[in-house]
Amino acid sequence: MSDSGIFRRKAIVPSSQMASEHQLARTLSWPHLVALGVGAIVGTGILTLIGVGADRAGPAVILSFAIAGAICACAALAYAEMSTMMPVSGSAYTYSYAVLGEVIAWVVGWSLLAEYTLVVATVAVGWSGYAVGFLSGLGIALPDALTHGPTMVDGAVTNWGINVPALFIVAVVAGLLTLGTKESATLNAILVVVKLIALAVFVAVALPYFDTANMKPFSPYGFAKHLSDGGVERGVMAAAAIIFFAFYGFDAISTAAEEAKNPGRDLSIGIVGSMLACVVIYMLVAVAAVGAIGYARFADSPEPLALILRELGQGGAAAFLAASAIIALPTVILAFLYGQSRIFFVMARDRLLPEGLAKVSRRGVPVRITMFTAAVVMLFAGFLPIDAIAALANAGTLTAFVAVAVCMLVMRRRAPDMHRPFRTPAAWVVGAGAVLGCLYLFISLPSTTQLWFLGWNVVGLAIYFLTMGARKAN
């Protein structure tokens, strides 16, 4: 450690020099990492948020995708440089601890806790909705109280329930992760292919119906975020701040640093490769969707892509897309549950969480922390109303992205000659683009989300300072 107090910095120790009980097994190559990134990025975001984005920006949602993708691309380049410089688990939390100090690392780790937990819980609840509908079509009707968590209206619970399918899918994915990292990554890669085929089918079917009339007016709500007459925050940037959810996930790759066979090569290929692939995929899907039918016809739909296909008379393709979502959405749960467990693992290894959680099995798998992570997620997914706070995930991710970009720039100044297996081109431009872009997206988030995020971190800092004394005593 260097410095003292809350701003002390952690020295990065290679995993090979750590106690065997804290060493993860190196089993992943770059194809596994690209698939992990694409699996995390391509999910409920593109399947559902294109409708939300179109509602806020009109056809200019295409521009919203481009802006969010460009900002995420800058962040991805910063992640690629930092992850290859410091090839240990922990992602933005670890980089912040080594470069900016412990208290900043805690804020970043606490923010990542919100991001990963809420993403996994939200996707699990989304999968539950698809699964319940699918079972209903087969004549299997689950009791209503077992298909949703508590419903709140004006702060009061109006309908109690437990989302059993959401609990089930989290438990299944967590069980798979405990069996072995390579095995779960291989299954993830197969399911990612299914998901990409479904999106390719959508583009192939919808693109021939492209009509320029559906693109007019292109930007009915303008560029900057503003309140519309109905009280909804609209504009290209308002849509970009929400659509941003559809892009992140590549940061989960950096949590695999200690499990990559050749981190100096594999991490940069995985992070940059998955991000570029997803930008191309999203732009194609957005153009095909907005050009096929008027955006107002699918803006409020929970399944906008399937709705578009049905509107075009392509019921078979719509059914295939829905079935693919049921099969492949667990890849998002797997990627984020994996990433969250590794961040928790490193925080426990640093004694910011109980150190006993940072032990691995004989196969090099952190079983204890994986099950602990799954329990936290299941609490949110099965028992708590998460709709009002799900946007916290975006705020947490933006915080992490800013921290990583700042770490990259600080290290360029502090240690310019340090070995960098991957060097971000035009680092100061890219870093500034990531920081300023993420800050602008944060400002463009709903005001209530910003307040939730402030409250979340006040609680987190209170916990940090309350536990400092206990850690010093030990």
Coordinates of C-alpha atoms in Angstrom, one line a residue:
M1 CA 0.0 0.0 0.0
S2 CA 1.0 3.6 -0.5
D3 CA -0.3 6.8 1.0
S4 CA -2.3 6.6 4.2
G5 CA -5.9 6.9 5.4
I6 CA -8.8 6.8 3.1
F7 CA -6.7 7.6 0.0
R8 CA -4.1 4.9 0.4
R9 CA -3.5 3.0 -2.8
K10 CA -3.2 -0.7 -3.3
A11 CA -0.1 -2.3 -4.9
I12 CA -1.1 -4.7 -7.7
V13 CA 0.1 -8.1 -6.9
P14 CA 0.2 -10.7 -9.7
S15 CA -2.3 -13.5 -9.0
S16 CA 0.6 -16.1 -9.2
Q17 CA 2.0 -14.5 -6.0
M18 CA -1.2 -14.8 -4.0
A19 CA -2.2 -17.6 -1.7
S20 CA -3.4 -20.7 -3.6
E21 CA -6.8 -20.4 -1.9
H22 CA -7.2 -16.9 -3.5
Q23 CA -6.0 -17.9 -7.0
L24 CA -8.5 -18.2 -9.9
A25 CA -7.9 -20.8 -12.7
R26 CA -6.7 -19.4 -16.1
T27 CA -9.1 -21.2 -18.5
L28 CA -10.4 -18.5 -20.9
S29 CA -9.1 -17.5 -24.4
W30 CA -10.1 -14.5 -26.4
P31 CA -13.1 -16.1 -28.2
H32 CA -14.6 -16.9 -24.7
L33 CA -14.1 -13.2 -23.8
V34 CA -15.6 -11.8 -27.0
A35 CA -18.6 -14.1 -26.4
L36 CA -18.8 -13.0 -22.8
G37 CA -18.9 -9.4 -23.8
V38 CA -21.4 -9.9 -26.6
G39 CA -23.5 -12.0 -24.3
A40 CA -23.6 -9.2 -21.7
I41 CA -24.2 -6.4 -24.2
V42 CA -26.8 -7.9 -26.5
G43 CA -29.8 -8.5 -24.3
T44 CA -32.9 -6.8 -23.0
G45 CA -31.4 -3.5 -24.0
I46 CA -31.8 -4.0 -27.8
L47 CA -34.9 -6.2 -27.4
T48 CA -36.9 -3.7 -25.4
L49 CA -35.1 -0.3 -25.0
I50 CA -35.3 0.6 -28.7
G51 CA -39.0 1.2 -28.0
V52 CA -38.3 3.4 -25.0
G53 CA -35.6 5.3 -27.0
A54 CA -37.9 5.9 -29.9
D55 CA -40.6 7.2 -27.6
R56 CA -38.1 9.8 -26.3
A57 CA -36.3 10.7 -29.6
G58 CA -38.4 9.6 -32.5
P59 CA -36.5 8.3 -35.6
A60 CA -33.4 10.1 -34.2
V61 CA -33.1 7.2 -31.8
I62 CA -30.6 6.0 -34.4
L63 CA -28.5 9.0 -33.5
S64 CA -29.0 8.2 -29.8
F65 CA -27.6 4.7 -30.4
A66 CA -24.6 6.2 -32.2
I67 CA -23.8 8.7 -29.4
A68 CA -24.2 6.1 -26.7
G69 CA -22.0 3.7 -28.7
A70 CA -19.3 6.3 -29.3
I71 CA -19.1 7.2 -25.6
C72 CA -19.0 3.5 -24.7
A73 CA -16.3 2.9 -27.3
C74 CA -14.1 5.5 -25.7
A75 CA -14.7 3.8 -22.3
A76 CA -13.9 0.4 -23.8
L77 CA -10.5 1.6 -25.1
A78 CA -9.7 2.9 -21.6
Y79 CA -10.7 -0.4 -20.1
A80 CA -8.6 -2.3 -22.6
E81 CA -5.5 -0.3 -21.6
M82 CA -6.1 -0.6 -17.8
S83 CA -7.0 -4.3 -17.9
T84 CA -3.9 -5.3 -19.7
M85 CA -1.7 -3.1 -17.5
M86 CA -3.3 -4.6 -14.3
P87 CA -4.4 -8.1 -15.3
V88 CA -6.1 -8.9 -12.1
S89 CA -9.8 -9.3 -11.2
G90 CA -11.9 -6.4 -9.9
S91 CA -12.4 -4.2 -13.0
A92 CA -12.9 -0.5 -12.3
Y93 CA -12.8 -1.1 -8.5
T94 CA -9.2 -2.6 -8.7
Y95 CA -8.0 0.2 -11.0
S96 CA -9.4 2.9 -8.8
Y97 CA -7.9 1.3 -5.7
A98 CA -4.4 1.2 -7.3
V99 CA -4.5 4.7 -8.9
L100 CA -7.0 6.9 -7.0
G101 CA -7.2 5.5 -3.5
E102 CA -9.3 3.3 -1.3
V103 CA -12.3 5.6 -0.7
I104 CA -12.7 6.3 -4.4
A105 CA -12.4 2.5 -5.0
W106 CA -15.2 1.9 -2.5
V107 CA -17.5 4.4 -4.2
V108 CA -16.8 2.7 -7.5
G109 CA -17.3 -0.8 -6.1
W110 CA -20.5 0.3 -4.4
S111 CA -21.7 1.8 -7.7
L112 CA -20.8 -1.4 -9.5
L113 CA -22.8 -3.3 -6.9
A114 CA -25.9 -1.3 -8.0
E115 CA -25.1 -1.8 -11.6
Y116 CA -24.6 -5.6 -11.6
T117 CA -27.2 -6.4 -9.1
L118 CA -29.9 -4.4 -10.8
V119 CA -29.0 -5.5 -14.3
V120 CA -29.1 -9.2 -13.3
A121 CA -32.3 -8.7 -11.3
T122 CA -34.0 -6.7 -14.2
V123 CA -33.0 -9.3 -16.8
A124 CA -34.2 -12.2 -14.6
V125 CA -37.5 -10.5 -14.1
G126 CA -37.7 -9.9 -17.9
W127 CA -36.9 -13.5 -18.6
S128 CA -39.6 -14.5 -16.1
G129 CA -42.1 -12.5 -18.1
Y130 CA -41.2 -14.3 -21.4
A131 CA -41.1 -17.7 -19.6
V132 CA -44.5 -17.2 -17.9
G133 CA -46.0 -16.3 -21.3
F134 CA -44.4 -19.2 -23.0
L135 CA -45.7 -21.6 -20.3
S136 CA -49.2 -20.1 -20.6
G137 CA -49.1 -20.8 -24.3
L138 CA -48.5 -24.5 -23.4
G139 CA -51.4 -24.5 -21.0
I140 CA -49.3 -24.3 -17.9
A141 CA -50.5 -21.4 -15.7
L142 CA -48.5 -20.4 -12.7
P143 CA -50.4 -18.7 -9.7
D144 CA -50.2 -15.0 -10.2
A145 CA -48.6 -14.4 -6.8
L146 CA -45.6 -16.6 -7.9
T147 CA -44.9 -14.6 -11.1
H148 CA -44.0 -11.1 -9.8
G149 CA -42.5 -9.3 -6.9
P150 CA -44.4 -6.8 -4.7
T151 CA -46.1 -4.1 -6.7
M152 CA -45.9 -0.6 -5.3
V153 CA -48.2 2.4 -6.0
D154 CA -47.4 5.8 -4.3
G155 CA -45.0 4.1 -2.0
A156 CA -47.4 1.4 -0.8
V157 CA -47.5 -2.3 -1.7
T158 CA -50.7 -3.0 -3.5
N159 CA -50.0 -6.6 -4.7
W160 CA -47.7 -9.0 -2.9
G161 CA -45.9 -11.8 -4.6
I162 CA -42.7 -13.7 -5.2
N163 CA -41.2 -14.0 -8.7
V164 CA -40.4 -17.7 -8.6
P165 CA -39.2 -18.0 -12.3
A166 CA -36.7 -15.1 -11.7
L167 CA -35.4 -16.9 -8.6
F168 CA -35.2 -20.1 -10.7
I169 CA -33.1 -18.7 -13.5
V170 CA -30.7 -16.9 -11.2
A171 CA -30.2 -20.1 -9.2
V172 CA -29.6 -22.1 -12.4
V173 CA -27.0 -19.7 -13.8
A174 CA -25.2 -19.5 -10.4
G175 CA -25.1 -23.3 -10.2
L176 CA -23.6 -23.3 -13.7
L177 CA -20.9 -20.8 -12.7
T178 CA -19.9 -22.9 -9.7
L179 CA -19.3 -25.9 -12.0
G180 CA -16.5 -24.2 -13.8
T181 CA -15.6 -20.9 -15.6
K182 CA -14.6 -22.5 -18.9
E183 CA -17.7 -24.8 -19.0
S184 CA -20.1 -21.9 -18.4
A185 CA -18.2 -19.7 -20.9
T186 CA -18.6 -22.3 -23.6
L187 CA -22.3 -22.6 -23.1
N188 CA -22.5 -18.9 -23.1
A189 CA -20.8 -18.7 -26.5
I190 CA -23.4 -21.2 -27.9
L191 CA -26.3 -19.2 -26.6
V192 CA -24.8 -15.9 -27.9
V193 CA -24.8 -17.4 -31.4
V194 CA -28.6 -18.1 -31.0
K195 CA -29.2 -14.5 -30.0
L196 CA -27.2 -13.1 -32.9
I197 CA -29.0 -15.3 -35.4
A198 CA -32.4 -14.0 -34.0
L199 CA -31.3 -10.4 -34.5
A200 CA -29.9 -11.2 -38.0
V201 CA -33.3 -12.7 -38.9
F202 CA -35.0 -9.5 -37.7
V203 CA -32.8 -7.2 -39.8
A204 CA -33.2 -9.5 -42.9
V205 CA -37.0 -9.5 -42.6
A206 CA -37.6 -5.9 -41.6
L207 CA -35.0 -4.1 -43.7
P208 CA -36.8 -4.7 -47.1
Y209 CA -39.8 -2.8 -45.7
F210 CA -37.7 0.3 -45.1
D211 CA -39.7 3.5 -46.0
T212 CA -38.1 6.9 -45.8
A213 CA -41.6 8.3 -44.8
N214 CA -41.2 6.6 -41.5
M215 CA -38.1 8.7 -40.8
K216 CA -39.9 12.1 -40.9
P217 CA -39.7 14.2 -38.9
F218 CA -36.3 12.8 -38.0
S219 CA -35.9 14.5 -34.6
P220 CA -39.3 15.6 -33.4
Y221 CA -38.1 16.3 -29.8
G222 CA -34.8 18.0 -30.4
F223 CA -31.3 17.2 -29.1
A224 CA -31.0 18.1 -25.5
K225 CA -33.0 16.6 -22.6
H226 CA -36.2 18.5 -21.8
L227 CA -39.6 17.9 -20.3
S228 CA -42.4 17.3 -22.8
D229 CA -46.0 18.4 -22.3
G230 CA -46.8 15.0 -20.8
G231 CA -44.0 15.2 -18.2
V232 CA -41.7 12.8 -20.0
E233 CA -38.1 13.7 -20.5
R234 CA -37.4 13.7 -24.2
G235 CA -34.7 14.5 -26.7
V236 CA -31.8 12.7 -28.4
M237 CA -29.7 12.8 -25.3
A238 CA -32.5 11.7 -23.0
A239 CA -32.9 8.6 -25.2
A240 CA -29.1 8.1 -25.3
A241 CA -29.0 8.1 -21.5
I242 CA -31.5 5.3 -21.4
I243 CA -30.2 3.4 -24.4
F244 CA -26.8 3.5 -22.8
F245 CA -28.1 0.5 -20.8
A246 CA -28.1 -1.5 -24.1
F247 CA -24.3 -1.0 -24.6
Y248 CA -22.6 -1.7 -21.3
G249 CA -21.5 -5.2 -20.4
F250 CA -18.0 -5.2 -22.0
D251 CA -16.7 -4.1 -18.6
A252 CA -17.6 -7.7 -17.4
I253 CA -14.7 -8.9 -19.5
S254 CA -12.1 -6.9 -17.4
T255 CA -13.3 -8.9 -14.4
A256 CA -12.0 -12.0 -16.1
A257 CA -8.4 -10.8 -16.1
E258 CA -7.1 -13.4 -13.7
E259 CA -8.8 -16.2 -15.7
A260 CA -7.6 -15.2 -19.2
K261 CA -4.8 -17.5 -20.6
N262 CA -3.0 -14.5 -22.2
P263 CA -4.4 -11.3 -20.6
G264 CA -2.2 -8.9 -22.5
R265 CA -3.7 -10.1 -25.8
D266 CA -7.0 -11.6 -24.9
L267 CA -8.5 -8.8 -22.8
S268 CA -8.0 -6.1 -25.4
I269 CA -9.4 -8.3 -28.2
G270 CA -12.4 -9.2 -26.0
I271 CA -13.2 -5.7 -24.8
V272 CA -12.7 -3.8 -28.1
G273 CA -13.9 -6.6 -30.3
S274 CA -17.2 -7.2 -28.5
M275 CA -17.9 -3.4 -28.3
L276 CA -17.3 -2.8 -32.0
A277 CA -19.4 -5.8 -33.0
C278 CA -22.3 -4.6 -30.9
V279 CA -22.2 -1.1 -32.2
V280 CA -22.6 -2.4 -35.7
I281 CA -25.4 -4.8 -34.7
Y282 CA -27.3 -2.1 -32.8
M283 CA -27.1 0.4 -35.7
L284 CA -28.4 -2.2 -38.1
V285 CA -31.3 -3.2 -35.8
A286 CA -32.2 0.5 -35.1
V287 CA -32.3 1.4 -38.8
A288 CA -34.3 -1.6 -39.7
A289 CA -36.8 -1.1 -36.9
V290 CA -37.4 2.7 -37.3
G291 CA -37.5 2.4 -41.1
A292 CA -40.0 -0.5 -41.2
I293 CA -43.0 1.1 -39.4
G294 CA -43.7 4.5 -37.7
Y295 CA -41.9 4.7 -34.4
A296 CA -45.1 5.6 -32.5
R297 CA -46.5 2.2 -33.3
F298 CA -43.9 0.3 -31.2
A299 CA -42.6 3.0 -28.8
D300 CA -44.6 1.7 -25.8
S301 CA -44.2 -2.0 -26.5
P302 CA -42.3 -4.3 -24.0
E303 CA -41.3 -6.4 -27.0
P304 CA -40.9 -3.8 -29.8
L305 CA -38.9 -6.0 -32.3
A306 CA -41.5 -8.8 -32.1
L307 CA -44.3 -6.3 -32.5
I308 CA -42.7 -4.8 -35.6
L309 CA -42.4 -8.3 -37.2
R310 CA -46.1 -9.0 -36.4
E311 CA -47.1 -5.6 -37.8
L312 CA -45.3 -6.6 -41.0
G313 CA -47.2 -9.9 -41.2
Q314 CA -44.2 -11.9 -40.2
G315 CA -45.7 -13.9 -37.3
G316 CA -43.3 -16.8 -37.7
A317 CA -40.2 -14.6 -37.4
A318 CA -41.8 -12.8 -34.4
A319 CA -42.3 -16.2 -32.6
F320 CA -38.7 -17.2 -33.4
L321 CA -37.4 -13.9 -32.0
A322 CA -39.5 -14.4 -28.8
A323 CA -38.3 -18.0 -28.4
S324 CA -34.7 -17.0 -28.9
A325 CA -35.1 -14.4 -26.2
I326 CA -36.2 -17.0 -23.7
I327 CA -33.3 -19.3 -24.6
A328 CA -30.6 -16.6 -24.9
L329 CA -31.4 -13.9 -22.3
P330 CA -29.7 -16.0 -19.6
T331 CA -26.4 -15.1 -21.2
V332 CA -26.8 -11.6 -19.9
I333 CA -27.5 -13.0 -16.4
L334 CA -24.4 -15.2 -16.7
A335 CA -22.1 -12.5 -17.8
F336 CA -23.1 -10.0 -15.2
L337 CA -23.4 -12.5 -12.4
Y338 CA -19.9 -13.6 -13.3
G339 CA -18.6 -10.1 -13.3
Q340 CA -20.3 -9.1 -10.0
S341 CA -19.0 -12.2 -8.2
R342 CA -15.4 -11.4 -9.3
I343 CA -15.7 -7.8 -8.1
F344 CA -17.1 -9.1 -4.7
F345 CA -14.3 -11.6 -4.7
V346 CA -11.6 -9.0 -5.0
M347 CA -13.3 -6.7 -2.4
A348 CA -13.3 -9.6 0.0
R349 CA -9.7 -10.4 -0.8
D350 CA -9.0 -6.7 0.1
R351 CA -11.0 -7.2 3.3
L352 CA -13.6 -4.6 2.4
L353 CA -16.0 -7.5 2.5
P354 CA -15.6 -10.6 4.8
E355 CA -12.3 -12.2 3.8
G356 CA -13.7 -15.7 4.2
L357 CA -15.7 -15.2 1.0
A358 CA -12.5 -14.9 -1.1
K359 CA -11.7 -18.6 -1.2
V360 CA -11.8 -20.7 -4.3
S361 CA -12.6 -24.4 -4.8
R362 CA -10.1 -27.0 -5.9
R363 CA -11.1 -26.2 -9.5
G364 CA -10.2 -22.5 -9.0
V365 CA -13.8 -21.4 -8.8
P366 CA -14.9 -18.8 -6.2
V367 CA -18.0 -20.8 -5.1
R368 CA -18.6 -19.0 -1.9
I369 CA -18.7 -15.5 -3.4
T370 CA -20.7 -16.8 -6.4
M371 CA -23.5 -18.1 -4.1
F372 CA -23.4 -15.0 -2.0
T373 CA -23.7 -12.8 -5.1
A374 CA -26.6 -15.0 -6.3
A375 CA -28.4 -14.6 -2.9
V376 CA -28.1 -10.8 -3.2
V377 CA -29.5 -10.8 -6.7
M378 CA -32.3 -13.2 -5.8
L379 CA -33.4 -10.8 -3.0
F380 CA -33.9 -8.0 -5.6
A381 CA -35.3 -10.2 -8.4
G382 CA -37.8 -12.2 -6.3
F383 CA -38.8 -10.1 -3.4
L384 CA -38.3 -6.4 -4.1
P385 CA -40.1 -4.0 -6.4
I386 CA -37.2 -2.9 -8.6
D387 CA -38.8 -0.9 -11.3
A388 CA -38.4 2.5 -9.6
I389 CA -34.7 2.0 -9.0
A390 CA -33.5 0.0 -12.0
A391 CA -32.1 3.1 -13.7
L392 CA -29.5 3.2 -10.9
A393 CA -27.6 0.7 -13.0
N394 CA -26.9 3.3 -15.6
A395 CA -25.7 5.8 -13.0
G396 CA -23.4 3.2 -11.4
T397 CA -22.0 2.2 -14.8
L398 CA -21.3 5.8 -15.8
T399 CA -19.4 6.3 -12.5
A400 CA -17.2 3.3 -13.2
F401 CA -16.6 4.4 -16.8
V402 CA -15.5 7.9 -15.6
A403 CA -13.2 6.3 -13.0
V404 CA -11.5 4.0 -15.5
A405 CA -10.9 6.8 -18.0
V406 CA -9.5 9.0 -15.2
C407 CA -7.2 6.1 -14.1
M408 CA -5.9 5.7 -17.6
L409 CA -5.1 9.5 -17.9
V410 CA -3.5 9.6 -14.4
M411 CA -1.3 6.6 -15.2
R412 CA -0.2 8.2 -18.5
R413 CA 1.1 11.1 -16.4
R414 CA 2.3 9.2 -13.3
A415 CA 4.0 6.3 -15.1
P416 CA 4.4 7.1 -18.8
D417 CA 7.0 4.4 -19.4
M418 CA 5.1 1.6 -17.7
H419 CA 4.6 -1.5 -19.9
R420 CA 1.2 -1.3 -21.7
P421 CA 0.4 -4.4 -23.8
F422 CA -2.5 -2.4 -25.3
R423 CA -2.1 1.4 -25.7
T424 CA -5.2 3.5 -26.4
P425 CA -4.7 5.6 -29.5
A426 CA -5.0 9.4 -28.9
A427 CA -5.4 8.6 -25.2
W428 CA -6.1 12.1 -24.0
V429 CA -8.8 12.6 -26.6
V430 CA -10.3 9.3 -25.9
G431 CA -10.1 9.7 -22.2
A432 CA -11.6 13.1 -22.3
G433 CA -14.4 11.8 -24.6
A434 CA -15.2 9.1 -22.1
V435 CA -15.2 11.4 -19.1
L436 CA -17.2 14.3 -20.6
G437 CA -19.5 12.0 -22.6
C438 CA -20.4 10.0 -19.4
L439 CA -20.9 13.1 -17.4
Y440 CA -23.3 14.5 -20.1
L441 CA -25.2 11.2 -20.1
F442 CA -25.4 11.3 -16.3
I443 CA -26.9 14.8 -16.5
S444 CA -29.3 13.5 -19.1
L445 CA -30.6 10.8 -16.8
P446 CA -34.0 11.3 -15.1
S447 CA -33.7 13.6 -12.1
T448 CA -35.2 10.9 -9.8
T449 CA -32.4 8.5 -10.8
Q450 CA -29.7 11.1 -9.9
L451 CA -31.3 11.5 -6.4
W452 CA -31.5 7.7 -5.9
F453 CA -27.8 7.4 -6.9
L454 CA -26.8 10.2 -4.4
G455 CA -28.7 8.4 -1.7
W456 CA -27.2 5.1 -2.6
N457 CA -23.7 6.4 -2.3
V458 CA -24.4 8.3 1.0
V459 CA -25.5 4.9 2.5
G460 CA -22.4 3.3 1.0
L461 CA -20.0 5.9 2.4
A462 CA -21.7 5.5 5.8
I463 CA -21.0 1.8 5.7
Y464 CA -17.4 2.3 4.6
F465 CA -16.6 4.7 7.5
L466 CA -18.4 2.6 10.1
T467 CA -16.4 -0.5 9.1
M468 CA -13.0 1.3 8.9
G469 CA -12.5 1.0 12.6
A470 CA -13.2 -2.7 12.7
R471 CA -10.8 -3.3 9.8
K472 CA -8.0 -1.3 11.5
A473 CA -8.6 -3.2 14.8
N474 CA -7.9 -6.5 12.9

